[in-house]
Short mmCIF file of C-alpha atoms in Angstrom, two decimals:
data_model
loop_
_atom_site.label_atom_id
_atom_site.label_comp_id
_atom_site.label_asym_id
_atom_site.label_seq_id
_atom_site.Cartn_x
_atom_site.Cartn_y
_atom_site.Cartn_z
CA MET Y 756 -52.96 27.38 9.02
CA ILE Y 757 -53.27 26.00 13.27
CA GLN Y 758 -54.41 22.57 12.09
CA LYS Y 759 -51.49 22.15 9.88
CA LEU Y 760 -48.96 23.63 12.68
CA CYS Y 761 -50.68 20.71 14.34
CA PHE Y 762 -49.54 18.53 11.83
CA THR Y 763 -46.12 19.78 11.33
CA ILE Y 764 -44.99 20.07 14.84
CA LEU Y 765 -47.22 15.65 15.87
CA ILE Y 766 -44.83 14.45 12.69
CA ASN Y 767 -41.76 16.10 13.66
CA LEU Y 768 -42.21 13.99 17.57
CA THR Y 769 -43.12 11.10 15.62
CA PHE Y 770 -39.89 11.08 14.06
CA LEU Y 771 -38.10 12.46 17.69
CA ILE Y 772 -39.91 9.24 18.50
CA GLN Y 773 -38.70 6.99 16.89
CA PHE Y 774 -34.68 8.31 16.37
CA SER Y 775 -34.37 8.13 20.48
CA ASN Y 776 -35.05 4.25 20.01
CA ALA Y 777 -33.40 4.00 16.75
CA GLN Y 778 -30.80 0.71 17.95
CA VAL Y 779 -27.78 -0.74 16.42
CA ILE Y 780 -29.10 -4.34 15.63
CA ILE Y 781 -26.27 -7.02 15.32
CA GLU Y 782 -27.47 -10.19 14.12
CA LEU Y 783 -25.55 -13.68 14.73
CA ASP Y 784 -25.77 -16.19 11.65
CA GLN Y 785 -24.36 -19.81 13.38
CA GLU Y 786 -23.98 -21.50 10.30
CA LYS Y 787 -21.19 -19.49 8.86
CA THR Y 788 -18.05 -19.97 10.18
CA TYR Y 789 -14.45 -19.44 10.34
CA GLN Y 790 -11.67 -19.96 11.02
CA THR Y 791 -10.84 -21.55 14.54
CA ILE Y 792 -8.04 -19.13 17.60
CA ASP Y 793 -5.40 -21.30 18.50
CA GLY Y 794 -4.44 -18.17 21.62
CA TRP Y 795 -3.07 -14.85 21.71
CA GLY Y 796 0.87 -14.13 21.38
CA ALA Y 797 3.33 -12.07 23.24
CA ILE Y 798 7.16 -11.92 22.23
CA ALA Y 799 9.76 -13.14 25.23
CA ASN Y 800 12.17 -10.28 26.89
CA PRO Y 801 15.39 -11.90 25.36
CA LEU Y 802 16.79 -10.73 28.87
CA ALA Y 803 20.08 -9.88 27.27
CA SER Y 804 20.18 -5.83 28.68
CA GLY Y 805 21.24 -5.91 32.75
CA ALA Y 806 19.26 -3.25 33.63
CA ILE Y 807 15.86 -4.74 31.77
CA ARG Y 808 16.73 -8.28 34.04
CA ASP Y 809 17.44 -6.90 37.14
CA THR Y 810 13.68 -4.57 36.98
CA LEU Y 811 11.82 -7.39 35.81
CA LEU Y 812 12.95 -10.65 37.04
CA PRO Y 813 12.13 -9.73 40.77
CA HIS Y 814 9.12 -9.85 39.50
CA ILE Y 815 8.79 -12.53 36.88
CA ASP Y 816 5.45 -14.51 38.40
CA SER Y 817 3.39 -11.04 39.37
CA LEU Y 818 3.82 -10.24 35.15
CA ILE Y 819 3.65 -13.72 34.59
CA HIS Y 820 0.06 -14.29 35.95
CA LEU Y 821 -1.35 -10.78 35.56
CA ALA Y 822 -0.87 -11.02 31.44
CA ILE Y 823 -1.84 -14.93 31.43
CA ASN Y 824 -4.88 -14.46 33.92
CA GLU Y 825 -6.14 -10.87 33.53
CA VAL Y 826 -4.56 -10.27 29.12
CA GLY Y 827 -5.64 -13.69 28.49
CA ILE Y 828 -2.27 -14.41 26.78
CA THR Y 829 -1.41 -17.99 26.18
CA ARG Y 830 1.08 -18.10 23.87
CA LEU Y 831 4.39 -16.32 23.90
CA LYS Y 832 7.65 -16.06 20.68
CA ILE Y 833 11.42 -16.29 21.56
CA SER Y 834 14.17 -15.60 19.35
CA LEU Y 835 16.76 -17.46 17.92
CA PRO Y 836 19.93 -14.85 16.54
CA ALA Y 837 21.92 -16.47 14.27
CA GLY Y 838 25.03 -15.95 15.62
CA ALA Y 839 23.89 -18.29 18.88
CA GLU Y 840 26.30 -20.66 16.22
CA ASP Y 841 30.35 -18.99 17.40
CA SER Y 842 32.37 -20.96 18.67
CA VAL Y 843 31.72 -18.35 22.15
CA ASP Y 844 28.97 -18.10 24.44
CA TYR Y 845 29.05 -13.71 24.92
CA PHE Y 846 25.92 -13.79 26.55
CA GLN Y 847 27.88 -15.73 29.41
CA LYS Y 848 30.06 -13.21 28.77
CA ILE Y 849 26.89 -10.37 29.92
CA ILE Y 850 25.44 -12.09 32.50
CA ASP Y 851 29.32 -13.18 34.29
CA ASN Y 852 29.82 -9.14 33.19
CA GLU Y 853 32.73 -9.76 31.30
CA ILE Y 854 31.43 -7.49 28.36
CA THR Y 855 28.55 -4.63 28.04
CA TYR Y 856 25.04 -4.89 26.35
CA ASP Y 857 26.67 -2.66 23.81
CA ASP Y 858 29.25 -4.98 23.43
CA TYR Y 859 27.17 -8.34 22.92
CA LYS Y 860 25.15 -6.12 20.64
CA LEU Y 861 27.80 -6.70 17.79
CA THR Y 862 27.63 -10.20 18.23
CA ARG Y 863 24.23 -11.41 18.22
CA TYR Y 864 24.56 -11.36 14.89
CA ASN Y 865 28.37 -12.71 13.50
CA ILE Y 866 28.06 -16.45 12.20
CA VAL Y 867 30.64 -18.43 12.88
CA ASN Y 868 29.99 -22.18 11.15
CA ASP Y 869 30.54 -25.04 13.96
CA ASN Y 870 32.24 -26.74 10.64
CA ASP Y 871 32.17 -27.63 7.50
CA ASP Y 872 29.54 -30.95 7.84
CA PRO Y 873 26.12 -29.67 7.87
CA PHE Y 874 25.13 -33.27 8.85
CA THR Y 875 27.54 -33.29 12.02
CA ALA Y 876 26.74 -31.12 14.37
CA ASP Y 877 29.60 -29.58 17.02
CA PRO Y 878 27.54 -28.35 20.17
CA SER Y 879 30.40 -26.53 21.06
CA GLY Y 880 30.20 -24.29 18.13
CA PHE Y 881 25.81 -23.38 19.84
CA GLN Y 882 25.54 -21.81 22.35
CA MET Y 883 22.34 -22.02 24.07
CA ASN Y 884 23.10 -20.62 27.27
CA GLN Y 885 20.58 -17.46 26.79
CA THR Y 886 17.81 -19.77 25.21
CA LYS Y 887 18.00 -21.82 28.72
CA TYR Y 888 18.14 -18.37 30.56
CA VAL Y 889 14.95 -17.52 28.48
CA PHE Y 890 13.21 -21.14 28.68
CA GLU Y 891 13.72 -21.56 32.35
CA LYS Y 892 13.00 -17.44 32.91
CA GLU Y 893 9.94 -17.05 31.55
CA ILE Y 894 9.10 -20.15 29.49
CA LEU Y 895 8.56 -22.52 31.47
CA PRO Y 896 6.37 -20.37 34.31
CA PHE Y 897 4.62 -19.09 31.55
CA LYS Y 898 3.82 -22.47 29.71
CA GLN Y 899 3.14 -23.99 33.93
CA LEU Y 900 0.44 -21.57 34.69
CA VAL Y 901 -1.16 -21.23 30.57
CA GLU Y 902 -1.36 -25.46 31.40
CA ASN Y 903 -3.02 -25.24 35.18
CA ASN Y 904 -6.02 -23.24 33.71
CA ASN Y 905 -6.17 -25.51 31.22
CA ASP Y 906 -5.61 -23.98 28.32
CA ASP Y 907 -2.93 -25.01 24.70
CA PHE Y 908 -0.14 -23.02 26.03
CA TYR Y 909 1.96 -22.01 22.38
CA LEU Y 910 5.41 -21.66 22.25
CA ASN Y 911 6.54 -19.73 18.35
CA LEU Y 912 10.76 -19.79 18.04
CA VAL Y 913 11.94 -17.14 14.96
CA PHE Y 914 15.18 -17.58 13.42
CA VAL Y 915 16.84 -14.09 13.41
CA ASN Y 916 20.03 -12.84 11.27
CA PHE Y 917 19.79 -8.87 10.85
CA GLU Y 918 23.67 -9.30 9.47
CA ASN Y 919 23.76 -6.10 8.44
CA SER Y 920 23.37 -4.50 11.12
CA HIS Y 921 26.24 -5.00 12.46
CA PRO Y 922 29.89 -2.44 11.17
CA GLU Y 923 31.30 -6.02 9.66
CA PRO Y 924 28.64 -8.92 8.97
CA SER Y 925 29.52 -12.43 8.57
CA ASP Y 926 31.73 -14.27 6.10
CA PHE Y 927 29.02 -17.02 6.21
CA ASN Y 928 25.42 -17.12 5.59
CA HIS Y 929 22.73 -19.57 6.59
CA ALA Y 930 20.63 -18.93 3.46
CA ASP Y 931 23.63 -19.30 1.40
CA ASP Y 932 23.77 -22.87 2.23
CA PRO Y 933 19.43 -24.42 3.54
CA GLU Y 934 21.48 -27.33 5.11
CA GLU Y 935 23.11 -25.30 6.74
CA TYR Y 936 20.61 -23.20 7.64
CA ALA Y 937 18.75 -26.75 8.70
CA GLU Y 938 21.31 -28.27 10.66
CA PHE Y 939 21.62 -25.02 13.56
CA ILE Y 940 17.61 -25.11 13.62
CA ASN Y 941 17.61 -29.09 14.19
CA TYR Y 942 20.07 -28.57 17.00
CA THR Y 943 18.12 -26.60 19.03
CA TRP Y 944 15.39 -28.56 18.15
CA GLN Y 945 17.23 -31.21 19.88
CA PHE Y 946 18.96 -29.41 22.18
CA LEU Y 947 15.96 -28.49 23.95
CA ASP Y 948 13.77 -31.96 23.35
CA ASN Y 949 17.00 -33.50 25.41
CA GLU Y 950 16.87 -30.28 28.08
CA TYR Y 951 12.83 -29.77 28.61
CA GLY Y 952 11.14 -32.97 27.43
CA PHE Y 953 9.66 -30.27 24.26
CA THR Y 954 9.75 -28.73 21.06
CA PRO Y 955 8.72 -25.55 19.94
CA ASP Y 956 4.78 -25.56 18.55
CA GLY Y 957 5.98 -23.14 15.10
CA LEU Y 958 8.73 -22.06 13.90
CA GLU Y 959 8.48 -18.43 11.96
CA VAL Y 960 11.61 -19.83 9.49
CA ILE Y 961 13.05 -16.16 8.97
CA LEU Y 962 12.02 -13.48 11.01
CA GLU Y 963 11.20 -10.52 8.42
CA PRO Y 964 13.03 -10.96 5.10
CA ASP Y 965 12.13 -7.37 3.35
CA ASN Y 966 13.96 -5.73 6.08
CA THR Y 967 17.21 -3.64 5.26
CA ALA Y 968 19.69 -5.58 7.86
CA CYS Y 969 18.36 -8.72 6.63
CA GLU Y 970 19.51 -8.54 2.57
CA ASN Y 971 20.57 -12.01 1.99
CA TYR Y 972 16.84 -13.53 2.73
CA PHE Y 973 15.77 -12.62 -1.05
CA GLN Y 974 12.81 -14.69 -2.26
CA ARG Y 975 14.56 -17.26 -4.56
CA ASN Y 976 16.68 -18.49 -0.63
CA LEU Y 977 13.63 -19.20 1.08
CA PRO Y 978 11.82 -21.96 -0.49
CA PRO Y 979 15.53 -24.44 -0.58
CA VAL Y 980 15.55 -23.38 3.06
CA ILE Y 981 12.26 -24.63 3.88
CA GLU Y 982 12.98 -28.00 1.89
CA ALA Y 983 16.27 -28.58 3.47
CA LEU Y 984 14.44 -28.04 7.34
CA GLY Y 985 11.66 -29.58 6.56
CA ASN Y 986 13.91 -33.01 5.15
CA ARG Y 987 15.13 -32.95 7.97
CA PHE Y 988 12.90 -32.15 10.70
CA GLU Y 989 10.98 -35.35 8.68
CA MET Y 990 14.11 -37.29 9.23
CA ASN Y 991 14.03 -36.30 13.42
CA GLY Y 992 10.85 -36.97 13.67
CA TYR Y 993 9.70 -33.27 14.54
CA GLU Y 994 6.41 -31.68 12.88
CA PRO Y 995 5.48 -27.72 14.08
CA GLU Y 996 4.19 -25.89 11.80
CA ILE Y 997 6.51 -23.93 9.41
CA MET Y 998 5.66 -19.99 9.18
CA VAL Y 999 7.09 -18.01 6.07
CA PRO Y 1000 7.17 -15.40 5.11
CA SER Y 1001 7.10 -13.11 8.12
CA THR Y 1002 7.86 -10.13 6.24
CA LEU Y 1003 8.35 -6.52 7.78
CA SER Y 1004 5.39 -5.08 5.28
CA LEU Y 1005 2.21 -7.17 4.60
CA THR Y 1006 2.68 -5.95 1.13
CA ASN Y 1007 5.45 -8.32 0.55
CA VAL Y 1008 3.87 -11.71 1.29
CA LYS Y 1009 2.42 -12.23 -2.67
CA SER Y 1010 6.25 -12.41 -3.57
CA TYR Y 1011 7.53 -14.37 -0.95
CA PHE Y 1012 4.91 -16.73 -0.82
CA ASN Y 1013 4.72 -16.81 -5.13
CA GLU Y 1014 9.08 -18.22 -5.03
CA VAL Y 1015 7.37 -20.75 -2.67
CA GLU Y 1016 5.20 -22.73 -4.47
CA LYS Y 1017 7.12 -22.16 -7.53
CA ASN Y 1018 8.63 -25.31 -5.14
CA PRO Y 1019 6.22 -28.05 -4.09
CA ASP Y 1020 8.82 -29.61 -1.97
CA ALA Y 1021 9.07 -27.01 -0.05
CA LEU Y 1022 5.62 -25.56 -0.06
CA LYS Y 1023 4.82 -28.77 1.42
CA TYR Y 1024 5.63 -28.18 4.81
CA VAL Y 1025 3.87 -24.58 5.40
CA ASP Y 1026 1.95 -24.26 7.35
CA VAL Y 1027 1.12 -20.47 8.41
CA ILE Y 1028 1.13 -17.74 6.27
CA VAL Y 1029 2.49 -15.52 8.45
CA TYR Y 1030 2.68 -11.09 8.35
CA HIS Y 1031 4.03 -8.24 10.55
CA ARG Y 1032 1.88 -4.91 10.19
CA TYR Y 1033 4.38 -2.74 9.52
CA GLY Y 1034 4.05 -1.94 6.11
CA GLY Y 1035 0.82 -1.98 4.40
CA ASN Y 1036 -2.20 -1.05 6.56
CA ASN Y 1037 -4.00 -0.09 3.84
CA ASP Y 1038 -3.30 -1.82 1.17
CA THR Y 1039 -6.71 -3.80 1.13
CA LEU Y 1040 -6.04 -5.92 -1.95
CA ALA Y 1041 -2.46 -7.06 -0.70
CA GLN Y 1042 -3.99 -8.34 2.52
CA ALA Y 1043 -7.13 -9.76 0.74
CA GLU Y 1044 -4.25 -11.81 -1.69
CA ILE Y 1045 -2.78 -13.25 1.34
CA VAL Y 1046 -6.74 -14.68 3.09
CA GLU Y 1047 -6.13 -16.36 -0.88
CA LEU Y 1048 -3.62 -17.90 -0.94
CA ALA Y 1049 -4.12 -19.39 2.52
CA GLU Y 1050 -8.02 -20.76 0.87
CA LYS Y 1051 -5.64 -21.83 -2.25
CA HIS Y 1052 -3.10 -23.69 -0.15
CA ASN Y 1053 -5.18 -24.97 2.47
CA LEU Y 1054 -3.07 -22.44 5.62
CA LYS Y 1055 -3.68 -21.44 8.55
CA THR Y 1056 -2.94 -16.84 8.93
CA ALA Y 1057 -1.48 -14.95 11.26
CA MET Y 1058 0.26 -11.81 12.34
CA LEU Y 1059 2.91 -11.88 14.96
CA GLU Y 1060 4.28 -8.09 15.63
CA TYR Y 1061 3.32 -4.88 15.89
CA ASP Y 1062 4.87 -3.05 18.50
CA LYS Y 1063 3.27 0.26 19.53
CA ASN Y 1064 0.98 0.71 16.54
CA GLY Y 1065 -0.99 -2.79 17.07
CA ASP Y 1066 -3.91 -1.87 18.17
CA VAL Y 1067 -7.93 -2.57 18.19
CA GLU Y 1068 -8.03 -1.67 14.81
CA GLU Y 1069 -5.10 -4.24 13.30
CA LEU Y 1070 -7.00 -6.55 15.31
CA HIS Y 1071 -10.73 -6.13 14.78
CA TYR Y 1072 -9.49 -6.19 10.94
CA ASP Y 1073 -7.21 -9.26 11.11
CA LEU Y 1074 -9.98 -11.81 12.81
CA LYS Y 1075 -12.70 -10.14 10.56
CA HIS Y 1076 -10.93 -9.88 7.10
CA ASN Y 1077 -8.03 -11.63 7.30
CA ASN Y 1078 -9.03 -15.10 9.55
CA VAL Y 1079 -6.52 -14.25 11.80
CA VAL Y 1080 -5.53 -17.87 14.48
CA ALA Y 1081 -3.04 -16.08 16.68
CA TRP Y 1082 -2.38 -12.30 16.80
CA THR Y 1083 0.66 -11.00 18.59
CA LYS Y 1084 1.48 -7.50 19.68
CA TYR Y 1085 5.22 -7.21 20.74
CA ALA Y 1086 6.69 -7.45 24.07
CA LEU Y 1087 5.25 -9.99 26.97
CA MET Y 1088 6.03 -7.42 29.90
CA PHE Y 1089 7.94 -4.07 30.23
CA LYS Y 1090 9.58 -1.52 32.90
CA SER Y 1091 6.85 1.25 32.83
CA ASP Y 1092 4.06 1.32 30.93
CA GLU Y 1093 4.54 1.92 26.80
CA LYS Y 1094 2.63 0.85 24.21
CA PHE Y 1095 4.11 -2.15 22.85
CA ALA Y 1096 3.93 -4.23 25.84
CA TYR Y 1097 1.14 -5.89 27.26
CA VAL Y 1098 1.69 -5.34 31.02
CA TYR Y 1099 4.52 -3.15 33.01
CA VAL Y 1100 5.67 -3.33 36.89
CA ASP Y 1101 6.93 -0.06 38.03
CA GLU Y 1102 9.08 0.22 40.45
CA ASN Y 1103 9.03 3.96 41.39
CA SER Y 1104 5.51 4.08 42.17
CA GLY Y 1105 6.02 3.74 46.19
CA PRO Y 1106 6.66 1.27 48.78
CA GLU Y 1107 5.95 -1.59 47.36
CA PRO Y 1108 6.23 -1.69 43.16
CA LYS Y 1109 2.86 -1.37 41.33
CA TYR Y 1110 2.01 -4.10 38.37
CA GLY Y 1111 -0.79 -2.88 35.86
CA ILE Y 1112 -2.03 -3.91 31.84
CA CYS Y 1113 -1.43 -1.33 29.57
CA LYS Y 1114 -2.81 1.02 28.53
CA GLN Y 1115 -3.53 -0.55 25.00
CA THR Y 1116 -3.32 -4.14 26.21
CA LYS Y 1117 -6.60 -2.76 28.34
CA TYR Y 1118 -8.59 -3.07 24.94
CA LEU Y 1119 -6.59 -6.18 23.48
CA ARG Y 1120 -8.07 -7.33 26.35
CA GLN Y 1121 -11.59 -7.60 26.01
CA TYR Y 1122 -11.23 -9.77 22.80
CA PHE Y 1123 -8.06 -11.74 24.56
CA LYS Y 1124 -9.48 -12.31 28.24
CA TYR Y 1125 -12.82 -13.94 26.84
CA ILE Y 1126 -12.13 -15.80 22.64
CA ARG Y 1127 -10.77 -18.96 24.10
CA PRO Y 1128 -7.60 -20.28 22.26
CA GLY Y 1129 -9.98 -23.36 20.57
CA ALA Y 1130 -12.86 -20.67 19.34
CA LEU Y 1131 -14.37 -20.84 15.87
CA ARG Y 1132 -15.44 -17.60 14.41
CA PHE Y 1133 -18.82 -17.62 12.48
CA GLU Y 1134 -20.96 -14.83 10.93
CA VAL Y 1135 -22.34 -11.34 12.79
CA SER Y 1136 -23.85 -8.62 10.92
CA THR Y 1137 -24.80 -4.93 11.82
CA SER Y 1138 -26.73 -2.37 11.22
CA ASP Y 1139 -24.39 0.51 11.25
CA PRO Y 1140 -20.89 0.08 10.25
CA GLU Y 1141 -19.49 1.85 13.36
CA ILE Y 1142 -20.63 -0.49 15.63
CA ASP Y 1143 -18.29 -2.85 14.51
CA PRO Y 1144 -19.38 -6.86 15.58
CA VAL Y 1145 -16.74 -10.12 15.78
CA ALA Y 1146 -18.31 -13.52 16.80
CA PHE Y 1147 -17.05 -17.00 18.36
CA LYS Y 1148 -18.07 -20.07 19.76
CA ASN Y 1149 -15.61 -21.34 22.76
CA LYS Y 1150 -14.94 -24.55 22.38
CA ASP Y 1151 -17.02 -24.66 25.37
CA GLY Y 1152 -19.93 -24.32 23.05
CA LYS Y 1153 -20.27 -20.35 25.05
CA GLU Y 1154 -20.57 -17.55 22.83
CA VAL Y 1155 -18.95 -14.31 22.61
CA ILE Y 1156 -19.49 -10.80 21.07
CA VAL Y 1157 -17.31 -7.93 20.97
CA VAL Y 1158 -18.58 -5.11 19.42
CA LYS Y 1159 -15.93 -2.51 18.22
CA ALA Y 1160 -17.06 0.99 18.47
CA GLU Y 1161 -16.45 4.42 17.19
CA LYS Y 1162 -19.23 5.99 19.49
CA GLY Y 1163 -21.70 6.16 21.98
CA GLU Y 1164 -25.18 3.95 21.17
CA GLU Y 1165 -28.38 1.41 21.93
CA ILE Y 1166 -27.06 -1.98 20.67
CA ASN Y 1167 -30.24 -5.22 19.74
CA ILE Y 1168 -27.99 -8.55 19.73
CA ILE Y 1169 -31.02 -11.09 17.96
CA GLY Y 1170 -29.54 -14.74 17.34
CA LEU Y 1171 -27.62 -15.30 20.88
CA GLU Y 1172 -28.53 -19.02 22.02
CA ALA Y 1173 -30.26 -18.77 25.30
CA GLY Y 1174 -28.85 -18.33 28.41
CA ASN Y 1175 -26.77 -16.47 30.45
CA TYR Y 1176 -25.31 -13.01 29.05
CA GLY Y 1177 -22.39 -10.81 31.51
CA ILE Y 1178 -21.75 -8.13 29.19
CA LYS Y 1179 -18.39 -5.55 29.70
CA TYR Y 1180 -17.06 -2.54 28.29
CA THR Y 1181 -13.66 -0.46 28.00
CA LEU Y 1182 -14.53 3.23 27.02
CA GLY Y 1183 -12.43 6.15 25.16
CA ASN Y 1184 -9.99 6.48 22.41
CA TYR Y 1185 -8.65 3.11 21.39
CA HIS Y 1186 -6.42 4.81 18.31
CA TRP Y 1187 -2.59 3.42 19.36
CA GLY Y 1188 -2.23 7.23 18.17
CA GLY Y 1189 -4.12 8.61 20.33
CA VAL Y 1190 -4.60 5.41 22.91
CA ASP Y 1191 -7.13 7.01 26.60
CA PRO Y 1192 -9.56 4.09 28.09
CA LYS Y 1193 -11.03 6.51 30.75
CA GLU Y 1194 -13.50 3.72 31.34
CA TYR Y 1195 -11.66 0.22 32.16
CA ASP Y 1196 -13.66 -2.86 32.63
CA ILE Y 1197 -16.98 -1.55 33.51
CA GLU Y 1198 -19.71 -4.48 34.11
CA LEU Y 1199 -23.06 -4.38 33.25
CA ASP Y 1200 -26.06 -6.80 34.73
CA ASP Y 1201 -26.23 -9.64 33.40
CA GLN Y 1202 -29.14 -10.72 31.15
CA THR Y 1203 -30.58 -14.46 30.88
CA ILE Y 1204 -32.32 -14.53 27.83
CA SER Y 1205 -34.72 -17.46 26.38
CA GLU Y 1206 -33.86 -18.96 23.78
CA GLY Y 1207 -34.83 -16.26 19.98
CA ASP Y 1208 -34.48 -13.31 22.66
CA GLU Y 1209 -32.59 -10.50 22.21
CA LEU Y 1210 -30.41 -8.87 24.67
CA ARG Y 1211 -30.63 -4.59 24.46
CA PHE Y 1212 -27.72 -3.22 26.10
CA ASN Y 1213 -26.76 0.39 26.55
CA LEU Y 1214 -22.63 1.29 25.24
CA PRO Y 1215 -22.75 4.83 25.90
CA ASP Y 1216 -19.23 5.97 24.12
CA GLN Y 1217 -16.76 5.39 21.91
CA GLY Y 1218 -15.22 1.95 23.01
CA VAL Y 1219 -14.57 -2.20 23.14
CA ALA Y 1220 -17.96 -4.36 24.11
CA THR Y 1221 -17.42 -8.00 24.97
CA ILE Y 1222 -21.17 -9.34 25.32
CA TYR Y 1223 -19.67 -13.31 26.72
CA GLN Y 1224 -21.43 -16.51 28.18
CA LYS Y 1225 -21.94 -17.67 31.47
CA SER Y 1226 -24.09 -20.72 30.69
CA ASP Y 1227 -26.59 -21.88 28.93
CA LEU Y 1228 -30.44 -22.71 29.95
CA VAL Y 1229 -29.47 -26.79 30.28
CA SER Y 1230 -27.60 -25.39 33.75
CA ILE Y 1231 -29.77 -22.70 34.90
CA ASN Y 1232 -32.54 -24.76 34.16
CA ASN Y 1233 -30.77 -28.10 36.12
CA LYS Y 1234 -30.74 -25.82 38.99
CA SER Y 1235 -34.48 -26.46 39.86
CA ASN Y 1236 -34.09 -30.15 39.12
CA ASN Y 1237 -32.54 -31.97 40.09
CA LYS Y 1238 -33.48 -36.18 39.52
CA LEU Y 1239 -33.05 -35.58 35.69
CA ASN Y 1240 -31.19 -37.82 34.22
CA ILE Y 1241 -30.18 -39.10 30.22
CA TYR Y 1242 -28.13 -42.63 30.01
CA PRO Y 1243 -25.83 -43.38 28.63
CA ASN Y 1244 -24.11 -40.12 28.14
CA PRO Y 1245 -21.88 -40.52 25.88
CA ALA Y 1246 -23.71 -42.05 24.09
CA THR Y 1247 -23.54 -44.12 20.76
CA GLU Y 1248 -26.50 -45.77 19.60
CA LYS Y 1249 -29.70 -45.56 21.76
CA ILE Y 1250 -30.54 -42.89 24.97
CA ASN Y 1251 -33.12 -43.44 27.94
CA ILE Y 1252 -34.24 -40.36 30.08
CA GLU Y 1253 -35.27 -40.54 33.96
CA ILE Y 1254 -37.35 -37.09 35.26
CA ASP Y 1255 -39.63 -36.13 37.67
CA GLU Y 1256 -42.54 -35.36 35.39
CA ARG Y 1257 -44.78 -36.27 32.42
CA ILE Y 1258 -43.01 -36.43 29.06
CA ASN Y 1259 -45.17 -35.59 26.50
CA LYS Y 1260 -42.70 -34.34 24.37
CA VAL Y 1261 -38.75 -34.58 23.27
CA GLU Y 1262 -36.58 -32.17 21.44
CA ILE Y 1263 -33.01 -32.47 20.56
CA TYR Y 1264 -31.29 -29.30 18.73
CA ASP Y 1265 -26.99 -29.16 18.20
CA ASN Y 1266 -24.67 -26.55 18.56
CA LEU Y 1267 -26.30 -24.60 15.43
CA GLY Y 1268 -30.18 -24.37 17.01
CA ASN Y 1269 -31.47 -26.62 14.58
CA ILE Y 1270 -34.00 -29.83 16.05
CA VAL Y 1271 -32.12 -33.03 14.27
CA LEU Y 1272 -34.55 -35.64 16.22
CA ILE Y 1273 -38.25 -34.72 17.90
CA SER Y 1274 -39.32 -38.43 20.36
CA TYR Y 1275 -42.88 -39.02 21.67
CA LYS Y 1276 -41.25 -41.76 24.17
CA TYR Y 1277 -38.30 -41.33 26.72
CA GLU Y 1278 -36.63 -44.30 26.53
CA ASN Y 1279 -34.20 -45.88 23.69
CA ILE Y 1280 -34.57 -43.01 22.26
CA ASP Y 1281 -32.56 -43.80 18.66
CA ILE Y 1282 -29.51 -41.47 18.35
CA SER Y 1283 -28.01 -44.14 15.81
CA THR Y 1284 -28.56 -41.81 13.05
CA LEU Y 1285 -26.80 -37.92 14.51
CA SER Y 1286 -23.33 -36.77 13.77
CA SER Y 1287 -20.73 -37.37 16.42
CA GLY Y 1288 -21.02 -33.65 18.89
CA VAL Y 1289 -22.95 -32.31 21.26
CA TYR Y 1290 -26.99 -31.95 21.66
CA TYR Y 1291 -29.16 -30.23 23.79
CA VAL Y 1292 -31.72 -31.74 24.80
CA LYS Y 1293 -35.78 -29.58 25.24
CA ILE Y 1294 -38.73 -31.89 27.73
CA ASN Y 1295 -42.50 -30.14 27.43
CA ASN Y 1296 -40.78 -26.90 25.34
CA THR Y 1297 -38.19 -26.21 27.21
CA ILE Y 1298 -34.64 -27.10 27.21
CA LYS Y 1299 -33.14 -29.57 30.22
CA SER Y 1300 -29.70 -30.62 29.70
CA LYS Y 1301 -27.46 -32.47 27.23
CA PHE Y 1302 -25.77 -35.14 26.49
CA ILE Y 1303 -22.48 -35.79 23.76
CA LYS Y 1304 -23.07 -38.39 21.03
CA LYS Y 1305 -19.98 -40.85 20.15
#
C-alpha cells in the first residue's frame, strides 16, 4: 500500500514538473510567403471644425512626430467631398467666419456641375481650398517626416458623397454620369500635380457605396465610373492604384466586385480590393471570398476604416487571413484619448499640453512600429491557438514576430535567423470594449542567438509581444573582424575574399538560410548561377559577411 502511494505521488510530481516546464512552441517557415506590407494608415483631419483647428493646429508638428516616429504610421487618407464641385467655396467661408460648421455640413455634398461638357473643366466650378488647407497643414509635413525616415509615404484620396445625409440632395450626381466623375477626379489630380508636384498614390473610387447616405452608387454604377476614370487617367499619364469597392460592410464586397468583373474595361484598372469593418466581422466565409477574388485577379487587399472598434483582433486577422497590405483605423489625431484616434493632445492637463498615444493604439503599435513598409509575411505556426503569432521579414532582411496572446505563457520560438533580438510587450485587455493597457512598452533583455538556437521568453499575462531582430550575426561577428573584405560587392560573376585567417571552407547562404554554394578556395568564386539578391558568407563555420549578387 505504501509503495503504491509513493508511486502515485511520484507520478503526480513528474506531471507537475512537466506541466510547469510546458512552453508554447512557435515555429517559423520562411519558405512559404504571403503579402508585402505597403504601410499603416490614418485619416487626415478635414479641419473644417473651428474647435478642432484651434486645438490641433498649434500642436500639429508634435502630433505628427508622435504618429510617425512612435506609432509607425506611414500613410494618410484625405477625403474629397463631392460638394467641392460647386461655384461657391463654403470651406473658405468657414475660415473667414462667414458661416458656421453646421452650415458647412449642409453644403459639403451639394454638387453644382461646373458645365455641361465633361471634357472641358471650368476651374471656377471646382473649390480646392479645403484640399490645399489640409495638404499644407497636415499632408506635406507628414510626407516630409516619413521620407526623412527613409520610408515610403503613401497618400490615399477617397471620394465621398453622402448626399442622402442632406435635407435636399442635389439634382446632379456623378454616379449618373461617369465622364463627369472622371472630369472631377482628373481635375483634382491635375490641380495637386501643378500645385505640389506630386499626386495621390491611390484612389478609393467611392466611400461606402452600400451606406444608406450614398444610395446612388449601386453595384451597376461602379464599373462605368471606373472605366471612365481609368481611361481619363491613362490619357493624362496618371497611374494611381484604383481601390474598390470600399464597402461599409465586408459582406457586400463580393456583390459589388462581381459587377466590376463583368466589365473587363473596368476590371483592368483595379489594383486593390478595399473593405471597411462596420459589418460582417464574424463572417469568415465573406472574408475568404475577398481573398479568393484577390487571388483570382492578382490584386491586393486592404482594410481602410474601422473607427473606434478597430483593435488588435481585427488587425491580426486581416494580416493573417485576409492578406491585407495596408490597414487604417481612423483619425490621425484628436484633442483627447479617444478609441477612434491614434494620438492626442490634452490642453487641460496642466501648464503644459500633454501629448499621448491613445489606449487602443498602444497595442496596434506593437505591429506598426516594427513591421515596416516592404515587409514580407511568411508562415508561422503555434502549439497553442491562444498564443497567436504573425511573422514578417522587413526589407532590410530583419525578422519581426508579433504574438497576440490571450494569456500569459512561456514562449519558445524556433527557426529565427542568427542575430540579436529585442523583445517588447504591452499587457492588458486589447479588446476594444474594455481596452486597458496595464503595462505598456515593457522591454526585456536582448537575446543573441546562433543558427539553430531557440529564443525563449516569458509573457506574464494577456497582451501583445513583439520580437524584432536588431542585427544579424554578420554585423556582430564583423565587430571583431575588421580585416575581412569581399570584392567586388555588388558582384555579377565572381567574388574574392580577403581575411586575416586561414580559410578551410566557404559556404554561401541565401536569405532563407539555404546553402547555395560551397567553395574550398577564396579567389574567383563563381557566383554567376545565383539569382539576384543578398547572400551570406560563412567561413570556417562562422558567418562573416554578406554580399549582393546583381
